[in-house]
PDB file of C-alpha atoms in Angstrom:
ATOM      1  CA  MET A 171      22.959  64.649 -79.293  1.00 46.00           C
ATOM      2  CA  SER A 172      23.093  68.311 -80.206  1.00 48.00           C
ATOM      3  CA  ASP A 173      19.318  68.625 -79.908  1.00 50.00           C
ATOM      4  CA  VAL A 174      19.270  67.658 -76.220  1.00 51.00           C
ATOM      5  CA  SER A 175      18.073  70.506 -74.084  1.00 49.00           C
ATOM      6  CA  GLN A 176      17.860  68.627 -70.802  1.00 52.00           C
ATOM      7  CA  SER A 177      17.770  64.905 -70.357  1.00 75.00           C
ATOM      8  CA  ALA A 178      19.172  64.634 -66.833  1.00 89.00           C
ATOM      9  CA  SER A 179      16.208  65.548 -64.656  1.00 92.00           C
ATOM     10  CA  LEU A 180      16.406  66.859 -61.101  1.00 94.00           C
ATOM     11  CA  SER A 181      15.441  63.407 -59.783  1.00 95.00           C
ATOM     12  CA  SER A 182      18.240  61.809 -61.802  1.00 93.00           C
ATOM     13  CA  ILE A 183      20.744  64.263 -60.397  1.00 95.00           C
ATOM     14  CA  VAL A 184      19.439  63.610 -56.853  1.00 96.00           C
ATOM     15  CA  ALA A 185      19.898  59.879 -57.349  1.00 94.00           C
ATOM     16  CA  TYR A 186      23.423  60.394 -58.712  1.00 93.00           C
ATOM     17  CA  ILE A 187      24.424  62.620 -55.769  1.00 95.00           C
ATOM     18  CA  LYS A 188      22.970  60.160 -53.235  1.00 96.00           C
ATOM     19  CA  LEU A 189      24.920  57.330 -54.806  1.00 93.00           C
ATOM     20  CA  THR A 190      28.255  59.097 -55.308  1.00 93.00           C
ATOM     21  CA  ASN A 191      28.271  61.060 -52.031  1.00 95.00           C
ATOM     22  CA  ASN A 192      26.509  58.516 -49.793  1.00 95.00           C
ATOM     23  CA  CYS A 193      24.159  61.175 -48.413  1.00 96.00           C
ATOM     24  CA  ASP A 194      20.477  61.297 -47.484  1.00 97.00           C
ATOM     25  CA  GLN A 195      17.612  62.387 -49.736  1.00 97.00           C
ATOM     26  CA  GLN A 196      17.302  65.894 -48.337  1.00 98.00           C
ATOM     27  CA  THR A 197      20.995  66.708 -48.651  1.00 97.00           C
ATOM     28  CA  ALA A 198      21.060  65.282 -52.140  1.00 97.00           C
ATOM     29  CA  LEU A 199      17.992  67.319 -53.126  1.00 98.00           C
ATOM     30  CA  ILE A 200      19.561  70.547 -51.892  1.00 98.00           C
ATOM     31  CA  GLU A 201      22.764  69.890 -53.769  1.00 97.00           C
ATOM     32  CA  ALA A 202      20.907  68.760 -56.939  1.00 97.00           C
ATOM     33  CA  LYS A 203      18.838  71.953 -56.978  1.00 98.00           C
ATOM     34  CA  GLU A 204      22.062  73.964 -56.852  1.00 97.00           C
ATOM     35  CA  VAL A 205      23.532  71.901 -59.707  1.00 96.00           C
ATOM     36  CA  MET A 206      20.355  72.327 -61.741  1.00 95.00           C
ATOM     37  CA  ASN A 207      20.240  76.053 -61.127  1.00 96.00           C
ATOM     38  CA  ASN A 208      23.893  76.317 -62.267  1.00 96.00           C
ATOM     39  CA  LEU A 209      23.117  74.300 -65.434  1.00 95.00           C
ATOM     40  CA  VAL A 210      20.140  76.450 -66.287  1.00 95.00           C
ATOM     41  CA  THR A 211      22.223  79.595 -65.752  1.00 96.00           C
ATOM     42  CA  MET A 212      24.927  78.257 -68.029  1.00 96.00           C
ATOM     43  CA  ARG A 213      22.328  77.498 -70.664  1.00 95.00           C
ATOM     44  CA  GLN A 214      20.722  80.944 -70.353  1.00 95.00           C
ATOM     45  CA  LYS A 215      24.125  82.591 -70.753  1.00 95.00           C
ATOM     46  CA  GLY A 216      24.717  80.609 -73.939  1.00 94.00           C
ATOM     47  CA  PHE A 217      27.609  78.484 -72.632  1.00 94.00           C
ATOM     48  CA  ILE A 218      25.770  75.162 -73.046  1.00 95.00           C
ATOM     49  CA  THR A 219      22.703  73.910 -74.857  1.00 93.00           C
ATOM     50  CA  GLY A 220      21.936  71.007 -72.492  1.00 92.00           C
ATOM     51  CA  TRP A 221      23.179  68.237 -70.267  1.00 93.00           C
ATOM     52  CA  TYR A 222      22.790  64.466 -69.922  1.00 92.00           C
ATOM     53  CA  PHE A 223      24.264  61.444 -68.228  1.00 90.00           C
ATOM     54  CA  ASP A 224      26.575  59.518 -70.560  1.00 87.00           C
ATOM     55  CA  GLU A 225      26.874  55.709 -70.760  1.00 86.00           C
ATOM     56  CA  TYR A 226      29.390  55.781 -67.842  1.00 87.00           C
ATOM     57  CA  GLY A 227      27.087  57.719 -65.590  1.00 86.00           C
ATOM     58  CA  HIS A 228      28.952  61.026 -65.915  1.00 87.00           C
ATOM     59  CA  LEU A 229      27.029  64.247 -66.152  1.00 90.00           C
ATOM     60  CA  GLU A 230      28.021  65.720 -69.538  1.00 93.00           C
ATOM     61  CA  LEU A 231      27.498  69.261 -70.785  1.00 93.00           C
ATOM     62  CA  LEU A 232      26.679  70.101 -74.445  1.00 93.00           C
ATOM     63  CA  PRO A 233      28.611  73.235 -75.280  1.00 93.00           C
ATOM     64  CA  SER A 234      26.944  75.807 -77.537  1.00 94.00           C
ATOM     65  CA  ASP A 235      28.268  76.389 -81.039  1.00 92.00           C
ATOM     66  CA  SER A 236      29.752  79.743 -80.073  1.00 89.00           C
ATOM     67  CA  ILE A 237      31.646  78.197 -77.138  1.00 90.00           C
ATOM     68  CA  LEU A 238      32.802  75.289 -79.331  1.00 89.00           C
ATOM     69  CA  LYS A 239      34.441  77.783 -81.671  1.00 88.00           C
ATOM     70  CA  HIS A 240      36.521  79.041 -78.753  1.00 84.00           C
ATOM     71  CA  ILE A 241      37.529  75.658 -77.324  1.00 84.00           C
ATOM     72  CA  THR A 242      38.057  73.710 -80.556  1.00 79.00           C
ATOM     73  CA  PRO A 243      41.493  74.142 -82.099  1.00 73.00           C
ATOM     74  CA  ASN A 244      41.588  75.395 -85.701  1.00 70.00           C
ATOM     75  CA  LYS A 245      42.564  72.820 -88.275  1.00 59.00           C
TER      76      LYS A 245
END
């Protein structure tokens, strides 16, 4: 999964927000655009390499290698 750059599209995030927050399309779209902008910013800053929905429907982030070095305990 490390080669994923973006598999949760804006429309997928809109649908997720509508479902989980029981809101209308317009509200969900506004919130989804904010989420997407934040994800893109995190990717541009090198914190993550991508994002996707896992098998449980959770939005997952793929941390970059440099961030993994900071959050993974040394063995």
